[in-house]
Coordinates of C-alpha atoms and ligand atoms in Angstrom, one line a residue:
M191 CA 2.3 -4.1 -23.6
T192 CA 0.5 -0.9 -24.5
G193 CA -3.1 -0.3 -25.4
V194 CA -6.4 -0.5 -23.6
S195 CA -7.6 -3.7 -21.9
D196 CA -10.5 -5.3 -23.8
A197 CA -12.1 -7.1 -20.8
F198 CA -12.2 -6.6 -17.0
V199 CA -12.5 -9.5 -14.6
L200 CA -13.2 -8.7 -11.0
F201 CA -12.3 -11.5 -8.6
G202 CA -14.0 -10.7 -5.3
A203 CA -17.2 -9.4 -6.9
S204 CA -19.3 -10.2 -3.8
G205 CA -16.8 -8.7 -1.4
D206 CA -16.7 -5.6 0.8
L207 CA -14.2 -3.6 -1.3
A208 CA -16.2 -4.2 -4.5
E209 CA -19.4 -2.9 -2.7
K210 CA -17.8 0.1 -1.1
K211 CA -15.3 1.3 -3.7
I212 CA -15.0 -0.7 -6.9
F213 CA -18.5 -0.6 -8.4
S214 CA -18.9 3.2 -7.9
A215 CA -15.5 3.7 -9.6
L216 CA -16.6 1.5 -12.5
G217 CA -19.8 3.4 -12.7
R218 CA -17.9 6.7 -13.1
L219 CA -15.6 5.1 -15.7
E220 CA -18.7 3.9 -17.6
A221 CA -20.0 7.5 -17.5
S222 CA -16.8 8.7 -19.1
G223 CA -16.7 5.9 -21.7
A224 CA -13.4 4.5 -20.3
L225 CA -14.5 0.9 -19.6
P226 CA -13.8 -2.1 -21.7
P227 CA -16.8 -3.6 -23.5
R228 CA -17.0 -6.7 -21.3
L229 CA -16.9 -7.0 -17.6
F230 CA -17.0 -10.1 -15.4
G231 CA -17.6 -10.6 -11.7
V232 CA -16.3 -13.8 -10.1
A233 CA -17.2 -15.1 -6.6
K234 CA -18.5 -18.2 -4.9
S235 CA -21.7 -16.9 -3.5
G236 CA -24.0 -19.1 -5.6
W237 CA -25.3 -16.0 -7.4
Q238 CA -26.8 -15.6 -10.8
V239 CA -26.0 -12.6 -12.9
E240 CA -29.1 -10.7 -11.7
Q241 CA -27.9 -10.9 -8.1
L242 CA -24.6 -9.3 -9.1
R243 CA -26.5 -6.6 -11.0
D244 CA -28.7 -6.0 -7.9
R245 CA -25.5 -5.6 -5.8
I246 CA -24.1 -3.1 -8.4
R247 CA -27.3 -1.1 -8.3
S248 CA -27.4 -0.9 -4.5
S249 CA -23.7 -0.1 -4.3
L250 CA -24.1 2.8 -6.8
K251 CA -27.2 4.1 -5.0
A252 CA -25.2 4.2 -1.8
H253 CA -21.8 5.4 -3.1
A254 CA -22.4 7.2 -6.4
P255 CA -26.0 8.5 -6.1
D256 CA -25.3 11.2 -8.7
L257 CA -24.9 8.7 -11.5
G258 CA -28.1 8.5 -13.6
A259 CA -30.1 5.4 -14.3
P260 CA -28.9 5.0 -17.9
V261 CA -25.2 4.8 -16.7
V262 CA -26.1 2.4 -13.9
E263 CA -28.0 0.1 -16.3
A264 CA -25.4 0.3 -19.0
L265 CA -22.8 -0.8 -16.4
C266 CA -25.1 -3.7 -15.2
R267 CA -25.6 -4.9 -18.8
K268 CA -21.9 -5.0 -19.4
F269 CA -21.4 -7.3 -16.4
D270 CA -21.5 -11.1 -16.5
Y271 CA -21.2 -13.2 -13.5
L272 CA -19.2 -16.4 -13.0
D273 CA -19.8 -18.5 -9.9
G274 CA -17.0 -20.7 -8.7
D275 CA -14.3 -21.4 -6.2
Y276 CA -10.9 -19.8 -6.8
R277 CA -9.1 -23.0 -5.9
D278 CA -11.1 -25.0 -8.4
E279 CA -9.7 -25.3 -12.0
K280 CA -13.2 -25.5 -13.4
T281 CA -13.8 -21.9 -12.5
F282 CA -10.9 -20.9 -14.8
K283 CA -11.8 -23.1 -17.6
T284 CA -15.3 -21.6 -17.7
L285 CA -13.7 -18.1 -17.5
A286 CA -11.4 -18.9 -20.5
T287 CA -14.5 -19.9 -22.5
Q288 CA -16.4 -16.9 -21.5
L289 CA -13.5 -14.5 -22.3
G290 CA -13.6 -16.0 -25.8
Q291 CA -11.9 -13.6 -28.2
S292 CA -10.4 -11.3 -25.5
V293 CA -6.7 -10.8 -26.2
A294 CA -5.8 -8.3 -23.4
P295 CA -7.9 -8.9 -20.3
L296 CA -7.4 -7.1 -17.0
F297 CA -7.7 -9.3 -13.9
Y298 CA -8.4 -7.6 -10.6
L299 CA -7.7 -9.6 -7.5
A300 CA -9.9 -7.9 -4.9
I301 CA -9.6 -11.0 -2.7
P302 CA -7.9 -12.1 0.5
P303 CA -4.1 -12.3 -0.1
S304 CA -4.1 -16.0 0.9
L305 CA -5.8 -16.7 -2.4
F306 CA -3.5 -14.7 -4.7
G307 CA -1.2 -17.7 -5.3
S308 CA -4.0 -20.1 -6.2
V309 CA -5.7 -17.6 -8.6
A310 CA -2.3 -16.7 -10.1
D311 CA -1.4 -20.3 -10.7
L312 CA -4.8 -21.3 -12.2
L313 CA -4.9 -18.2 -14.5
K314 CA -1.5 -19.2 -15.9
K315 CA -2.3 -22.9 -16.2
N316 CA -5.3 -22.0 -18.3
H317 CA -3.4 -19.7 -20.6
L318 CA -5.2 -16.6 -19.5
T319 CA -2.2 -14.5 -18.7
Q320 CA -0.3 -14.2 -22.0
N321 CA -1.3 -10.6 -22.6
A322 CA -3.1 -9.9 -19.4
R323 CA -2.7 -7.2 -16.9
L324 CA -3.1 -8.0 -13.2
I325 CA -4.2 -5.7 -10.4
V326 CA -3.5 -6.8 -6.8
E327 CA -4.8 -5.1 -3.7
K328 CA -2.6 -4.4 -0.7
P329 CA -1.3 -5.8 1.6
F330 CA 1.7 -6.8 -0.4
G331 CA 3.0 -9.2 2.2
R332 CA 3.3 -8.9 5.9
D333 CA 7.1 -8.6 6.1
L334 CA 10.1 -8.5 3.7
A335 CA 10.3 -12.3 3.3
S336 CA 6.6 -12.7 2.4
A337 CA 6.7 -9.7 0.1
I338 CA 9.6 -11.2 -1.8
E339 CA 7.7 -14.5 -2.0
L340 CA 4.5 -12.8 -3.2
N341 CA 6.4 -10.8 -5.8
R342 CA 8.0 -14.1 -7.0
T343 CA 4.5 -15.7 -7.3
L344 CA 3.0 -12.7 -9.2
L345 CA 5.9 -12.2 -11.5
G346 CA 5.8 -15.8 -12.3
I347 CA 2.5 -15.1 -14.2
V348 CA 2.9 -11.6 -15.6
P349 CA 6.0 -9.3 -16.0
E350 CA 6.4 -6.2 -13.8
E351 CA 5.1 -3.9 -16.6
R352 CA 1.8 -5.7 -16.5
L353 CA 1.5 -5.9 -12.7
F354 CA -0.5 -3.2 -10.9
R355 CA -0.1 -3.1 -7.1
I356 CA -2.9 -0.9 -6.0
D357 CA -2.5 1.3 -2.9
H358 CA -5.4 3.7 -3.2
Y359 CA -3.6 6.2 -0.9
L360 CA -1.2 7.0 -3.7
G361 CA -4.1 8.0 -6.0
K362 CA -5.6 10.5 -3.5
D363 CA -5.8 14.0 -4.7
P364 CA -3.9 15.7 -1.8
V365 CA -1.1 13.2 -2.3
L366 CA -0.9 14.0 -6.0
N367 CA -1.0 17.7 -5.1
L368 CA 2.2 17.1 -3.0
V369 CA 4.0 16.0 -6.1
Y370 CA 2.5 18.9 -8.1
F371 CA 3.3 21.6 -5.5
R372 CA 6.9 20.5 -5.1
F373 CA 7.8 20.5 -8.7
A374 CA 5.6 23.3 -10.1
N375 CA 7.1 25.9 -7.7
S376 CA 10.8 26.7 -8.1
F377 CA 10.9 28.8 -4.9
L378 CA 10.9 25.6 -2.8
E379 CA 13.9 24.0 -4.5
P380 CA 16.7 26.2 -2.9
V381 CA 15.5 25.5 0.7
W382 CA 14.3 21.9 0.3
N383 CA 17.4 20.3 1.8
N384 CA 19.4 19.7 5.0
R385 CA 20.9 23.2 5.0
Y386 CA 17.5 24.8 5.7
I387 CA 15.2 22.1 7.0
D388 CA 15.5 21.1 10.7
N389 CA 13.1 18.1 10.7
I390 CA 10.1 16.6 9.1
Q391 CA 7.0 15.3 10.9
I392 CA 4.2 13.2 9.4
T393 CA 1.2 12.5 11.5
M394 CA -1.7 10.3 10.5
S395 CA -4.2 10.5 13.3
E396 CA -7.6 8.8 13.5
K397 CA -10.3 9.6 16.0
F398 CA -12.0 6.3 15.6
G399 CA -10.9 2.8 16.8
V400 CA -10.8 -0.4 14.9
A401 CA -14.6 -0.7 14.7
D402 CA -15.7 -3.6 12.5
R403 CA -12.1 -4.3 11.3
A404 CA -10.9 -5.5 14.7
A405 CA -10.0 -9.1 13.6
F406 CA -8.2 -7.8 10.5
Y407 CA -6.4 -5.0 12.3
D408 CA -5.3 -7.2 15.2
E409 CA -3.2 -9.2 12.8
V410 CA -1.7 -6.1 11.3
G411 CA -1.2 -3.1 13.6
A412 CA -0.3 0.4 12.8
V413 CA 3.2 -0.2 11.3
R414 CA 1.9 -2.6 8.7
D415 CA -1.4 -1.0 8.1
V416 CA -0.3 2.6 7.3
V417 CA 3.4 3.2 8.0
Q418 CA 5.0 0.6 5.7
N419 CA 2.8 1.7 2.8
H420 CA 1.0 5.0 3.0
L421 CA 3.4 7.0 5.1
L422 CA 6.7 5.9 3.8
H423 CA 5.4 6.5 0.3
T424 CA 4.2 9.9 1.2
L425 CA 7.7 10.6 2.6
S426 CA 9.3 9.4 -0.6
I427 CA 7.1 11.9 -2.6
L428 CA 8.1 14.7 -0.2
A429 CA 11.8 13.9 -0.5
M430 CA 12.3 12.7 -4.0
E431 CA 14.4 14.4 -6.6
P432 CA 12.6 15.8 -9.6
P433 CA 11.9 13.0 -12.1
I434 CA 13.7 13.4 -15.4
N435 CA 10.4 13.5 -17.3
A436 CA 6.7 12.8 -16.7
T437 CA 6.8 9.1 -17.4
A438 CA 5.7 6.5 -14.9
E439 CA 9.2 4.9 -15.0
A440 CA 11.0 8.2 -14.1
N441 CA 8.6 9.0 -11.3
R442 CA 8.7 5.5 -9.8
E443 CA 12.5 5.4 -10.0
E444 CA 12.9 8.6 -8.0
K445 CA 10.4 7.5 -5.3
T446 CA 12.1 4.1 -5.0
K447 CA 15.6 5.8 -4.6
I448 CA 14.2 7.5 -1.5
L449 CA 12.6 4.4 -0.1
K450 CA 16.0 2.7 -0.5
A451 CA 17.7 5.5 1.3
I452 CA 15.4 5.6 4.4
S453 CA 17.3 4.2 7.4
P454 CA 15.9 0.9 8.7
L455 CA 14.0 1.4 11.9
V456 CA 15.7 0.8 15.2
E457 CA 14.1 -0.3 18.4
N458 CA 15.2 2.6 20.6
R459 CA 13.7 5.1 18.2
I460 CA 10.2 3.7 18.1
V461 CA 7.3 3.9 20.6
R462 CA 4.3 1.7 20.3
G463 CA 1.0 2.3 22.0
Q464 CA -2.4 0.6 22.4
Y465 CA -5.6 2.5 23.3
Q466 CA -7.3 1.7 26.5
G467 CA -10.3 -0.6 25.7
Y468 CA -8.7 -2.1 22.6
L469 CA -8.4 -5.6 24.2
A470 CA -12.2 -5.5 24.8
E471 CA -13.0 -4.9 21.1
K472 CA -14.8 -7.8 19.4
G473 CA -12.3 -9.8 17.3
V474 CA -9.1 -8.7 19.2
R475 CA -7.1 -11.6 20.6
P476 CA -6.8 -11.8 24.4
H477 CA -3.6 -10.1 25.6
S478 CA -2.9 -8.9 22.1
A479 CA 0.2 -6.8 21.8
T480 CA -0.8 -5.3 18.5
E481 CA 0.0 -1.6 18.3
T482 CA -2.8 0.9 17.6
F483 CA -0.3 3.7 17.8
V484 CA 3.3 4.1 16.7
A485 CA 5.7 7.0 16.7
L486 CA 9.2 6.7 15.3
E487 CA 12.2 8.4 14.0
T488 CA 14.2 7.7 10.9
S489 CA 16.3 9.6 8.3
I490 CA 16.9 9.7 4.6
E491 CA 20.6 9.0 3.8
T492 CA 21.0 11.1 0.7
W493 CA 23.1 14.1 -0.1
R494 CA 20.0 16.3 0.2
W495 CA 18.5 14.9 3.4
S496 CA 21.2 13.4 5.5
G497 CA 21.1 14.9 9.0
V498 CA 17.4 15.8 8.9
P499 CA 15.4 13.7 11.4
V500 CA 12.1 12.4 10.1
F501 CA 9.4 11.7 12.7
I502 CA 6.4 9.6 11.8
R503 CA 3.3 9.0 14.0
A504 CA 0.1 7.1 13.3
G505 CA -2.6 5.9 15.6
K506 CA -6.3 5.2 16.3
C507 CA -8.6 6.6 19.0
L508 CA -6.5 9.8 19.0
A509 CA -7.8 13.4 19.5
I510 CA -8.5 14.1 15.8
T511 CA -8.8 12.6 12.4
A512 CA -6.3 14.3 10.2
T513 CA -3.1 13.6 8.2
E514 CA -0.6 16.3 8.3
I515 CA 3.0 16.9 7.3
M516 CA 5.1 19.5 8.9
V517 CA 8.4 20.5 7.3
Q518 CA 10.1 22.5 9.9
F519 CA 12.8 25.0 8.9
K520 CA 15.9 25.8 10.9
K521 CA 15.9 28.9 13.1
P522 CA 17.6 32.0 11.8
P523 CA 21.3 31.8 12.8
I524 CA 21.2 34.9 15.1
S525 CA 18.5 37.2 16.4
V526 CA 18.7 40.8 15.3
T527 CA 15.4 41.7 16.8
H528 CA 16.4 41.2 20.5
E529 CA 13.8 38.5 20.7
P530 CA 14.9 34.8 20.9
F531 CA 13.2 32.8 18.2
P532 CA 11.0 30.0 19.6
P533 CA 11.3 26.6 17.9
G534 CA 8.6 25.8 15.4
A535 CA 8.2 29.2 13.9
N536 CA 9.1 28.7 10.3
Y537 CA 7.5 25.8 8.5
I538 CA 5.4 24.5 5.6
R539 CA 2.4 22.5 6.7
F540 CA 0.5 20.1 4.4
R541 CA -2.9 19.0 5.5
L542 CA -3.8 16.0 3.4
G543 CA -7.4 15.6 4.7
P544 CA -9.8 14.0 5.3
D545 CA -12.2 16.9 5.2
R546 CA -9.8 19.7 4.2
V547 CA -6.7 20.0 2.2
E548 CA -4.3 22.9 3.1
I549 CA -0.9 24.2 2.5
G550 CA 0.2 26.6 5.2
L551 CA 3.4 28.7 5.5
G552 CA 4.3 29.3 9.1
A553 CA 6.2 32.5 9.9
R554 CA 6.8 35.1 12.6
A555 CA 5.8 38.7 12.1
K556 CA 6.2 41.8 14.2
R557 CA 3.3 42.6 16.5
P558 CA 2.1 46.2 16.0
G559 CA 3.6 48.5 18.6
P560 CA 6.9 50.1 19.7
T561 CA 8.7 46.9 20.7
M562 CA 10.4 44.4 18.4
V563 CA 8.2 41.5 19.6
G564 CA 6.8 39.0 17.2
Q565 CA 3.9 36.6 16.9
P566 CA 3.4 33.4 14.9
I567 CA 1.3 33.8 11.8
E568 CA 0.4 31.3 9.1
L569 CA -0.1 32.3 5.5
L570 CA -2.6 29.9 4.0
V571 CA -1.3 29.1 0.5
M572 CA -4.1 26.8 -0.4
R573 CA -7.3 25.6 1.2
N574 CA -9.8 23.2 -0.4
Q575 CA -12.8 22.3 1.7
A576 CA -14.3 20.0 -0.9
G577 CA -15.0 16.4 -0.1
E578 CA -12.3 13.9 -1.0
E579 CA -12.4 12.4 -4.5
E580 CA -12.3 8.6 -4.4
P581 CA -9.0 7.5 -6.0
Y582 CA -10.3 4.1 -7.4
E583 CA -11.8 5.7 -10.5
L584 CA -8.4 7.3 -11.4
L585 CA -6.4 4.1 -10.5
L586 CA -8.7 1.7 -12.3
G587 CA -8.8 4.0 -15.4
D588 CA -5.0 4.1 -15.4
A589 CA -4.7 0.3 -15.1
I590 CA -7.2 -0.2 -18.0
R591 CA -4.9 2.1 -20.1
G592 CA -1.7 0.4 -18.8
D593 CA -0.4 3.5 -17.0
Q594 CA 1.7 2.4 -14.0
N595 CA 2.6 5.8 -12.6
L596 CA 0.5 5.6 -9.5
F597 CA 1.1 1.9 -8.8
T598 CA 3.8 0.5 -6.5
S599 CA 6.8 -1.3 -8.1
Q600 CA 8.3 -4.4 -6.8
E601 CA 11.5 -2.6 -5.8
A602 CA 9.5 0.0 -3.9
V603 CA 7.4 -2.6 -2.0
E604 CA 10.6 -4.4 -0.9
A605 CA 12.5 -1.3 -0.1
A606 CA 9.7 -0.1 2.2
W607 CA 9.5 -3.5 4.0
R608 CA 13.3 -3.3 4.4
V609 CA 12.8 -0.1 6.5
V610 CA 10.2 -1.6 8.9
D611 CA 11.4 -5.2 9.0
P612 CA 13.8 -4.8 11.9
I613 CA 11.1 -3.7 14.3
L614 CA 8.4 -6.3 13.3
K615 CA 8.9 -8.3 16.4
P616 CA 6.3 -10.4 18.1
E617 CA 7.4 -9.1 21.5
H618 CA 7.9 -5.5 22.2
P619 CA 7.1 -2.9 24.9
I620 CA 3.7 -1.3 24.4
Y621 CA 2.2 1.6 26.3
E622 CA -1.4 2.2 27.0
Y623 CA -3.0 5.6 26.1
P624 CA -6.4 7.0 26.8
A625 CA -8.8 7.4 23.8
G626 CA -8.9 11.0 22.7
S627 CA -5.3 11.7 23.6
M628 CA -2.4 12.0 21.1
G629 CA -0.9 8.6 22.1
P630 CA 1.3 7.6 25.0
G631 CA 3.5 10.2 26.7
E632 CA 6.6 8.1 26.0
A633 CA 6.4 9.3 22.4
E634 CA 7.2 12.9 23.4
A635 CA 10.8 12.0 24.2
L636 CA 11.4 11.2 20.5
V637 CA 11.0 14.8 19.4
A638 CA 11.9 16.6 22.6
Q639 CA 15.0 18.2 21.1
H640 CA 13.0 19.5 18.1
G641 CA 10.3 21.4 19.8
G642 CA 7.9 18.5 20.3
W643 CA 5.2 17.0 18.1
H644 CA 3.1 19.2 15.9
N645 CA -0.5 18.3 16.6
P646 CA -3.0 18.8 13.7
K647 CA -5.8 21.1 14.9
D648 CA -9.5 20.8 14.6
P649 CA -11.0 23.4 12.3
A650 CA -13.6 24.1 15.0
S651 CA -10.9 25.3 17.3
G652 CA -9.8 27.8 14.7
T653 CA -6.4 27.0 13.2
S654 CA -4.7 29.4 11.0
Ligands
NDP62 P1 -14.0 -9.8 1.4 O1 -13.6 -10.9 2.4 O2 -15.2 -8.9 1.8 O3 -14.3 -10.4 0.0 C1 -13.6 -11.5 -0.5 C2 -14.1 -11.9 -1.9 O4 -13.4 -13.0 -2.3 C3 -15.6 -12.2 -1.9 O5 -16.1 -11.9 -3.1 C4 -15.6 -13.8 -1.7 O6 -16.6 -14.4 -2.3 C5 -14.4 -14.1 -2.5 N1 -13.8 -15.4 -2.1 C6 -13.2 -15.6 -0.9 N2 -12.7 -16.9 -1.0 C7 -13.1 -17.4 -2.2 C8 -12.9 -18.6 -2.9 N3 -12.2 -19.6 -2.3 N4 -13.4 -18.8 -4.1 C9 -14.1 -17.8 -4.7 N5 -14.3 -16.6 -4.1 C10 -13.8 -16.4 -2.9 O7 -12.7 -9.0 1.2 P2 -12.5 -7.4 0.9 O8 -13.4 -7.1 -0.3 O9 -12.7 -6.6 2.1 O10 -11.0 -7.3 0.5 C11 -10.5 -7.8 -0.7 C12 -9.0 -7.3 -0.9 O11 -8.9 -5.9 -0.9 C13 -8.1 -7.8 0.3 O12 -6.9 -8.1 -0.3 C14 -8.1 -6.6 1.2 O13 -6.9 -6.6 1.9 C15 -8.1 -5.5 0.2 N6 -8.6 -4.2 0.7 C16 -9.8 -4.1 1.2 C17 -10.3 -2.9 1.7 C18 -11.7 -2.8 2.2 O14 -12.0 -1.7 2.6 N7 -12.5 -3.8 2.3 C19 -9.4 -1.7 1.7 C20 -8.1 -1.9 1.0 C21 -7.7 -3.2 0.6 P3 -17.9 -14.9 -1.5 O15 -18.5 -13.7 -0.9 O16 -18.7 -15.5 -2.5 O17 -17.4 -15.8 -0.4

């Protein structure tokens, strides 16, 4: 189906995600004239439409204060509210009546995943899905089997080309820039392979702990929360072949090929950690073995990448909040400067945020003076200090227009679960680490032969 959706129905209108992200994105889309004429919020809070509108006003005040009152009020006027339980057929019969003449609605399931099945069934039973698009929020399952089951449920009501699995990370500007930088610069292509690259490291480090998400996080852990989705998808962008054209299909196909080629994780190449004090967090189960840190090694078994180890690390309560990719080049074959080359001298570094976006080119250059002695330097290719754009505006605008480019396909979701599934075990060794460190020392051994982990630096300490 092509064309613009003619109505937008938000299930989960009274929820946290709606308040924090969705209303402000809709406000911006309203400002640019990109919203359908009719919007509905559905929840079971016992609200009237005015209460929904008040929530929208307070959300926009907090999260999009630059939007003027005319835009805010125009958005509020477009919204209707429907109160009802998602497990009750009456809710959907009323919705069908209210949608009236709409022929191509967009349903957004911003609700707990346990309710996806019920909402999907009742939408279909009430003939609401014939031409509809459906957006679902992550998580897309909690392992391979549940992801396959979820896909079966969702694809039972709409076909893949009308299903939009939203992972906001893929709509972030620094992630989009990775794609752009790779394919807009032909100088990278000759060296972007296993002949020149020694290893790849991806670190997603967070200084904060689980805060008010403890109960949610304790069920999930670092592998499911960020590795299976954000970090494996980032790797697929870094490693994919150039798509044959700019269509969503071509782009998604290349990313999926990489996800399918990533080696499934093995127990002896993964280190899990838990920060000291985690068990005392409110909402965490006693004796919980949930990992708040993970470090792992994998590889991509393609002609281009076979033999290049990929190290991924993610954790909470670490020394810094930063996401960084380090593409480490091999050492020159011999030294003609009489100086042995230390490891880690030649690299491309991508800083993906949160407060700055950078691309740095690491090199060695001769120190001034009579001897052939060098020093590490970094050429900063790009720096952007501006605050991060929220990706929901981009993603919801795409879904309204039916553009799937930045949404995850069924094949990609299942391929990524296939990578992590072997290590999703209820029992595993877990090492404590102090808050403010870079995780347990045991993780060092993974990268010892490749010069150790590259730790993202704090701007205050004067990187580059
Ligand atoms: P919340 O628990 O805050 O909100 C859930 C919403 O669903 C509320 O509007 C609630 O209505 C409604 N609801 C729950 N049960 C029923 C029911 N039986 N019938 C009718 N309405 C019901 O969840 P979030 O907003 O935090 O998350 C929504 C989705 O987004 C989840 O899939 C989550 O994983 C995902 N997500 C959330 C993020 C976040 O930062 N919050 C980030 C990324 C993804 P009521 O309030 O009336 O009970």
